[in-house]
Short mmCIF file of C-alpha atoms and ligand atoms in Angstrom, two decimals:
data_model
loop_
_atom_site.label_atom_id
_atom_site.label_comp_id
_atom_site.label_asym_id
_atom_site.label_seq_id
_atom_site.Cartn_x
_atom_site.Cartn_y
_atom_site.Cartn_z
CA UNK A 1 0.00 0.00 0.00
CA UNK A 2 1.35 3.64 -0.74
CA UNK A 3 0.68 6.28 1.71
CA UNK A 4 2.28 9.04 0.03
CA UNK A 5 2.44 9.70 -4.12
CA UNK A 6 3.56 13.33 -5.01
CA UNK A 7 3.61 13.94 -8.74
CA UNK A 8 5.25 17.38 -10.31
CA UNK A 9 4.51 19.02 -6.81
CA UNK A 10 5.91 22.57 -6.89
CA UNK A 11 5.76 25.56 -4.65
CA UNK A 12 7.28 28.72 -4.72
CA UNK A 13 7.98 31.96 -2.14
CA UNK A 14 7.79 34.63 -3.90
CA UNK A 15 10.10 34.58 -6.37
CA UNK A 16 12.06 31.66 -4.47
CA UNK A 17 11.46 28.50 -6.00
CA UNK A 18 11.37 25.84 -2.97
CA UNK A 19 9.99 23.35 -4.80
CA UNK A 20 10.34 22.44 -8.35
CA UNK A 21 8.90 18.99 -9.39
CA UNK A 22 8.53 16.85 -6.51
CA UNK A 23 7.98 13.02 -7.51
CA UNK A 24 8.48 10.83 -4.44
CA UNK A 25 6.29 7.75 -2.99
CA UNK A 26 6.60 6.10 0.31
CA UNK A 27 4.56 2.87 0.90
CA UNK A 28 2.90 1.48 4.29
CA UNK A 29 6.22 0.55 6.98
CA UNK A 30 8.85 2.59 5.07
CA UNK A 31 10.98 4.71 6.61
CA UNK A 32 12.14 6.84 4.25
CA UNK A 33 15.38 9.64 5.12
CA UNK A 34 15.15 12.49 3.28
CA UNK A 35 18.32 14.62 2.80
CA UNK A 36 20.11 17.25 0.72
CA UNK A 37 21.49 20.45 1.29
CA UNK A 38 19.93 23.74 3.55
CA UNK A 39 17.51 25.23 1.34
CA UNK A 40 16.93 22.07 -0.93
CA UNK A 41 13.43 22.18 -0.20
CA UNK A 42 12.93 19.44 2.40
CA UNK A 43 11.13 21.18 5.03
CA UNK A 44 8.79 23.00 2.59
CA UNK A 45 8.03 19.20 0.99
CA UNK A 46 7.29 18.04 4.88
CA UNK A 47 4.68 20.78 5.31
CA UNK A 48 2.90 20.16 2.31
CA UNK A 49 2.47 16.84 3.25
CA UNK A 50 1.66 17.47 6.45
CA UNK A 51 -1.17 19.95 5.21
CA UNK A 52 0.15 22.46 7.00
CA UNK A 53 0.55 24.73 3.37
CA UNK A 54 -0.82 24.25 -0.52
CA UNK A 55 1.69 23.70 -2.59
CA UNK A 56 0.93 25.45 -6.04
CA UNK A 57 0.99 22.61 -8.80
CA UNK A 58 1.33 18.91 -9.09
CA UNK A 59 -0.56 16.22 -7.34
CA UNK A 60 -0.26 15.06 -3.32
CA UNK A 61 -1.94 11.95 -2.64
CA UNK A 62 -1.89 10.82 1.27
CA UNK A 63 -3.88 7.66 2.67
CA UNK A 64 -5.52 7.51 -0.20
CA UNK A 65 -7.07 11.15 -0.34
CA UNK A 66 -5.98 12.85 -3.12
CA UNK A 67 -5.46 16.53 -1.91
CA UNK A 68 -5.85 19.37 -4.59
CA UNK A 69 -3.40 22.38 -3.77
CA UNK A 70 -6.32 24.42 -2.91
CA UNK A 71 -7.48 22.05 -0.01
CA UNK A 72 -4.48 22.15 1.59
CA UNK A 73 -3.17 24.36 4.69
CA UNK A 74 -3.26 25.11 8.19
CA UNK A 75 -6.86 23.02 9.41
CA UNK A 76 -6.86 20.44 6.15
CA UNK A 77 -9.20 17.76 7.53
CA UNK A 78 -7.82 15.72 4.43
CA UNK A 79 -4.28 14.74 6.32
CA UNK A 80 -5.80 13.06 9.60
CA UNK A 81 -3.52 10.05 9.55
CA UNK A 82 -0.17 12.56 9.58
CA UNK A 83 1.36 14.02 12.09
CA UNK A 84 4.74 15.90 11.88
CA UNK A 85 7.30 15.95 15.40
CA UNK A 86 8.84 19.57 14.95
CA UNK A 87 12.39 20.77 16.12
CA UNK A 88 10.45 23.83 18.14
CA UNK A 89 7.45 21.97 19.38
CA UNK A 90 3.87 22.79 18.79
CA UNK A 91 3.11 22.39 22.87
CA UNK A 92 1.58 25.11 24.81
CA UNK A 93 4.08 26.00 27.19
CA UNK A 94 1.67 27.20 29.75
CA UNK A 95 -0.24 24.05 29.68
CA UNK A 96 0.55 20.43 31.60
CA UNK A 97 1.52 17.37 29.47
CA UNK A 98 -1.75 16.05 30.05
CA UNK A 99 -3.06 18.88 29.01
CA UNK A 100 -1.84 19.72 25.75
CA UNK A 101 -2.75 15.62 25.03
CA UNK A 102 -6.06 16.33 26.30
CA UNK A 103 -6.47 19.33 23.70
CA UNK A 104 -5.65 17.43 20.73
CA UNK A 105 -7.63 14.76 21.93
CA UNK A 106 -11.11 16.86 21.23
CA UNK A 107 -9.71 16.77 17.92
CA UNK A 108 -8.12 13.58 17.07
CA UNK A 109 -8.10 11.50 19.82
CA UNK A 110 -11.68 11.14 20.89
CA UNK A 111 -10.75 7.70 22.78
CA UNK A 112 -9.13 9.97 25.76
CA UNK A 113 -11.55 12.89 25.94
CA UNK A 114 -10.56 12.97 29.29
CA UNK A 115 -7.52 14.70 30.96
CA UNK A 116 -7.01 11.53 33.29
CA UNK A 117 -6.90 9.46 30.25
CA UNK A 118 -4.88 11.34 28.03
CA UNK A 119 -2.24 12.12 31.04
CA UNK A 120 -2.29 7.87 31.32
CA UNK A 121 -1.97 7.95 27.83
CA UNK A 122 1.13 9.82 27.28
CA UNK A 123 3.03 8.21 30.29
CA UNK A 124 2.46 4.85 29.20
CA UNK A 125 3.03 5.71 25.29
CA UNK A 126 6.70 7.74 26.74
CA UNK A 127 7.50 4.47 28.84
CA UNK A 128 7.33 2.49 26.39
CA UNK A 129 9.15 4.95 23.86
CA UNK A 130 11.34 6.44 26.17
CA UNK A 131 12.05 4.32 29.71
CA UNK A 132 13.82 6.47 31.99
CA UNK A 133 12.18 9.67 30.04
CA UNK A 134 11.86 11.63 33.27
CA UNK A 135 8.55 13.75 32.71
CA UNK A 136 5.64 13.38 34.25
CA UNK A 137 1.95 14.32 32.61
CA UNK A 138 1.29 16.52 35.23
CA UNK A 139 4.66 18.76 34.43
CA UNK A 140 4.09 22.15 33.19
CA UNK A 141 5.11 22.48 29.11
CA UNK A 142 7.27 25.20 30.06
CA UNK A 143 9.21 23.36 32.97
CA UNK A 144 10.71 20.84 30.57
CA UNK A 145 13.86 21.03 28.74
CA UNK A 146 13.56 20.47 25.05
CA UNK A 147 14.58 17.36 24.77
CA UNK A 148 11.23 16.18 27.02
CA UNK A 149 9.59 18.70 24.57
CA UNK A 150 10.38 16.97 22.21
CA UNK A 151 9.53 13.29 23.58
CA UNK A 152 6.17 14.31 24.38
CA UNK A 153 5.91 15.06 20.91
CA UNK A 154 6.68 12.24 19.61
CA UNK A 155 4.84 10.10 22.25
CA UNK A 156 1.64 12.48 21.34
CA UNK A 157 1.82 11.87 17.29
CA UNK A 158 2.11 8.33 17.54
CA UNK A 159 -0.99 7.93 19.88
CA UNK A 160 -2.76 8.94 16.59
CA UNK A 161 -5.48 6.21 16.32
CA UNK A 162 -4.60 5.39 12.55
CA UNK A 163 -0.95 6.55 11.90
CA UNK A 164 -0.37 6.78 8.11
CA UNK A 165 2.57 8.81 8.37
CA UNK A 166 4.88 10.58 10.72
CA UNK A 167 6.81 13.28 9.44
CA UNK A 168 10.09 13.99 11.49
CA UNK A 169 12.70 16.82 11.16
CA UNK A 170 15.37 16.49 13.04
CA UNK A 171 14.30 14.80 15.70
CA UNK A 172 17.08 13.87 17.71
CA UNK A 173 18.84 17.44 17.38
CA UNK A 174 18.64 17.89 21.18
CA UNK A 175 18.86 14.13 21.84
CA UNK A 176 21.65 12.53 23.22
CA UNK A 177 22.98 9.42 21.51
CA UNK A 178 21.34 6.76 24.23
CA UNK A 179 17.54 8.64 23.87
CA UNK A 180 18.62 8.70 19.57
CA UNK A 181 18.89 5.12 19.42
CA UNK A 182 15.62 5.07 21.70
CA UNK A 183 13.94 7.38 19.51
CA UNK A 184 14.61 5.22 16.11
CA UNK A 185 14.16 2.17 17.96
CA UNK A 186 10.73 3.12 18.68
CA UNK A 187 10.13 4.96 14.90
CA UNK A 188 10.90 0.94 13.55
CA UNK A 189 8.43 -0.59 15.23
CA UNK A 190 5.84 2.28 15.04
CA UNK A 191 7.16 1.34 10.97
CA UNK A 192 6.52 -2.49 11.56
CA UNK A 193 2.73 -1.60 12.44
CA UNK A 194 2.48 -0.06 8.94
CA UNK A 195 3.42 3.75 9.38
CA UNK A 196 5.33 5.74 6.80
CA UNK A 197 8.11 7.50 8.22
CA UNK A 198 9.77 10.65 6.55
CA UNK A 199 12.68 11.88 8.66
CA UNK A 200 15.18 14.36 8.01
CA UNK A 201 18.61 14.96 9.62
CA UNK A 202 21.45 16.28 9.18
CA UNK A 203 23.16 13.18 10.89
CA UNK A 204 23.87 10.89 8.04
CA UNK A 205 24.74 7.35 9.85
CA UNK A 206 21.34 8.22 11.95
CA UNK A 207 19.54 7.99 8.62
CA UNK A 208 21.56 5.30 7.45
CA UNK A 209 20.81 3.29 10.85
CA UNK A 210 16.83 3.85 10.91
CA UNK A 211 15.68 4.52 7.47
CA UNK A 212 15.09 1.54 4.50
CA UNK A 213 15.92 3.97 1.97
CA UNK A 214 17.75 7.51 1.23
CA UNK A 215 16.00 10.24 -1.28
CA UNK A 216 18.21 13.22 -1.97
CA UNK A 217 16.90 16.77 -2.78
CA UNK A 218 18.27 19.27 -4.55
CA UNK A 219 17.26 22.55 -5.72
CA UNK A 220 13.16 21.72 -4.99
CA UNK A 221 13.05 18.02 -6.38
CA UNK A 222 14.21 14.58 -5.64
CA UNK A 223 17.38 13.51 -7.83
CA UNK A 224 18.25 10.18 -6.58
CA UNK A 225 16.92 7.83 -4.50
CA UNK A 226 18.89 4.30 -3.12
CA UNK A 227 18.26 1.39 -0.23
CA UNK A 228 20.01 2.53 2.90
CA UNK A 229 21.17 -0.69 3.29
CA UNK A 230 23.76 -0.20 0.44
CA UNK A 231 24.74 3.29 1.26
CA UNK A 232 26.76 2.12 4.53
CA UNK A 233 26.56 0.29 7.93
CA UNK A 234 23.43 -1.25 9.18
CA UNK A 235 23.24 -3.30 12.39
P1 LIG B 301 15.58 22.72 3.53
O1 LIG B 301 14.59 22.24 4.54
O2 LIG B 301 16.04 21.64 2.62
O3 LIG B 301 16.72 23.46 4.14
P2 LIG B 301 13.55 24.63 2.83
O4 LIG B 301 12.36 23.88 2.39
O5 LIG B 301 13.57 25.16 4.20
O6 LIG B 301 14.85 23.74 2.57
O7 LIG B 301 13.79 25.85 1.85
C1 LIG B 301 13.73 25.77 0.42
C2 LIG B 301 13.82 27.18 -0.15
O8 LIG B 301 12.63 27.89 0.15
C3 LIG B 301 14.96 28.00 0.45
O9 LIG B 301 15.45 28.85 -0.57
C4 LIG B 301 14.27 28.80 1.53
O10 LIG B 301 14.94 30.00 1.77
C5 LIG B 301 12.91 29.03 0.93
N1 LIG B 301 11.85 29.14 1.96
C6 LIG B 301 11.45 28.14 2.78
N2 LIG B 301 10.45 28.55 3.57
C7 LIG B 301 10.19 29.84 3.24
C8 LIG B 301 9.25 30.80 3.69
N3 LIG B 301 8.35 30.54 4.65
N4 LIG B 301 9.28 32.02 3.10
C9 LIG B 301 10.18 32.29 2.14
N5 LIG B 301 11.08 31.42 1.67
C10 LIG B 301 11.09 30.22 2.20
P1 LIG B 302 -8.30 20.86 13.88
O1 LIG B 302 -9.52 20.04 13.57
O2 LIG B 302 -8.53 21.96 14.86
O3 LIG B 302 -7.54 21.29 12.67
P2 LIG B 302 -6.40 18.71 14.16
O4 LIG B 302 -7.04 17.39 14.38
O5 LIG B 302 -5.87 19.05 12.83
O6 LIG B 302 -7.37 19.85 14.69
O7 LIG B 302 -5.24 18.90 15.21
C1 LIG B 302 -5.37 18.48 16.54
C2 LIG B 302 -4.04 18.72 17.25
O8 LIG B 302 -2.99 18.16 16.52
C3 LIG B 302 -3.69 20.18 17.45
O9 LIG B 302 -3.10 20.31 18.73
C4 LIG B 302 -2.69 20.49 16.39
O10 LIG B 302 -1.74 21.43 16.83
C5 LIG B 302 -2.03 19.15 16.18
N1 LIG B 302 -1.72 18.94 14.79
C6 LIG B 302 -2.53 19.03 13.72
N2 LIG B 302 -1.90 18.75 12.60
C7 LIG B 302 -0.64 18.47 12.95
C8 LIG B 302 0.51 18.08 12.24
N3 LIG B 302 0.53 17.91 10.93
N4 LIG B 302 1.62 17.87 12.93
C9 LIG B 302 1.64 18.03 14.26
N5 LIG B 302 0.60 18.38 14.99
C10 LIG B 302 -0.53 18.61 14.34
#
């Protein structure tokens, strides 16, 4: 099964071209590492899959909803089954853990429409992600460092009921190696359930390590694309 197909996609600031003929699919359990250069276009290609901003031409198919460039953007109920782990968090900082879970819940997580049940939620989702995490559902946004932040992230996008595909950018930027190898472990086997997975980093053997294959951008489109497996070490 595919959960992504992007045909000619193209977007432009301005007169910047970000994106300039996008062709890329990702099927159901792929991890897919998406690198290239600073301004190659890949966080512009992650928020037009993510919904979070039309692209102007070219064709974005996701979980089987094919997504004109006018339905896109911010509130797109056509990208339910993605959610995207950001670098600067989209937490309230003046909320608890449980909280900010609760919140999305009214939206997307109707199974814990209360805040006892989305606080049990998280902790058992960041146990099992992250043992030895250190936050508790009760902790104020704003009280954690970012690399918590960024675990209840995670932990928060993959209690999705039906995850088609997570979108992460550099995800383990404030990690330290041990919570890293955490992180992908846990990004596999949401993979082995049948998630997509589009990361980028920076940190090549990362990639290498997690993903099943490696597509390279460059200047707004994808130019190659090989198995990970024969583009270095994989244990
Ligand atoms: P990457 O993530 O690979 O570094 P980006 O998608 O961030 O690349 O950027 C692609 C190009 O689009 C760059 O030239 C960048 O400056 C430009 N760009 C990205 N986002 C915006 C924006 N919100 N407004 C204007 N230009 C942007
Ligand atoms: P709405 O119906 O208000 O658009 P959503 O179901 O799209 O609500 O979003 C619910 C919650 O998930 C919100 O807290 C929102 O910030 C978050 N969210 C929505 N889309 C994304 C996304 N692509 N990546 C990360 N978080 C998202």
């Amino acid at each position: 099964r595919t959960v992504v197909t992007t045909r000619g996609v193209t977007k432009a600031y301005g007169r910047t071209r970000a994106l300039t003929g996008v062709d890329l699919d990702v099927r159901a359990g792929e991890v897919v590492g998406l690198v290239g250069h600073n301004g190659a276009g890949k966080s512009t290609l992650m928020r037009v899959l993510a919904g979070l901003e039309p692209c102007d031409q070219g064709t974005v198919v996701v979980g089987g909803t094919q997504v004109s460039p006018r339905d896109a953007g911010p509130g797109a109920t056509a990208f339910r089954g993605v959610r995207m782990a950001y670098q600067e968090t989209s937490l309230c900082p003046d909320l608890t853990v449980a909280e900010n879970i609760w919140l999305s819940s009214r939206h997307c997580l109707p199974r814990l429409g209360w805040r006892r049940a989305a606080g049990a939620a998280v902790r058992r989702r960041l146990d099992e992600m992250f043992p030895g995490h250190g936050v508790s559902p009760r902790d104020r946004v704003a009280d954690l460092s970012i690399a918590r932040r960024q675990m209840v992230e995670i932990a928060r996008a993959s209690l999705v009921d039906r995850l088609d595909l997570l979108i992460l950018d550099e995800p383990t930027e404030s990690l330290g190696p041990d919570a890293a190898r955490t992180l992908y472990d846990h990004v596999r086997r949401l993979a082995a359930r049948g998630t997509a997975v589009l990361l980028i980093s920076h940190r090549i053997g990362e990639v290498l390590s997690v993903a099943d294959r490696v597509a390279v951008m460059r200047d707004g489109a994808v130019v190659a694309e090989r198995p990970a497996a024969g583009l270095g070490e994989r244990d």
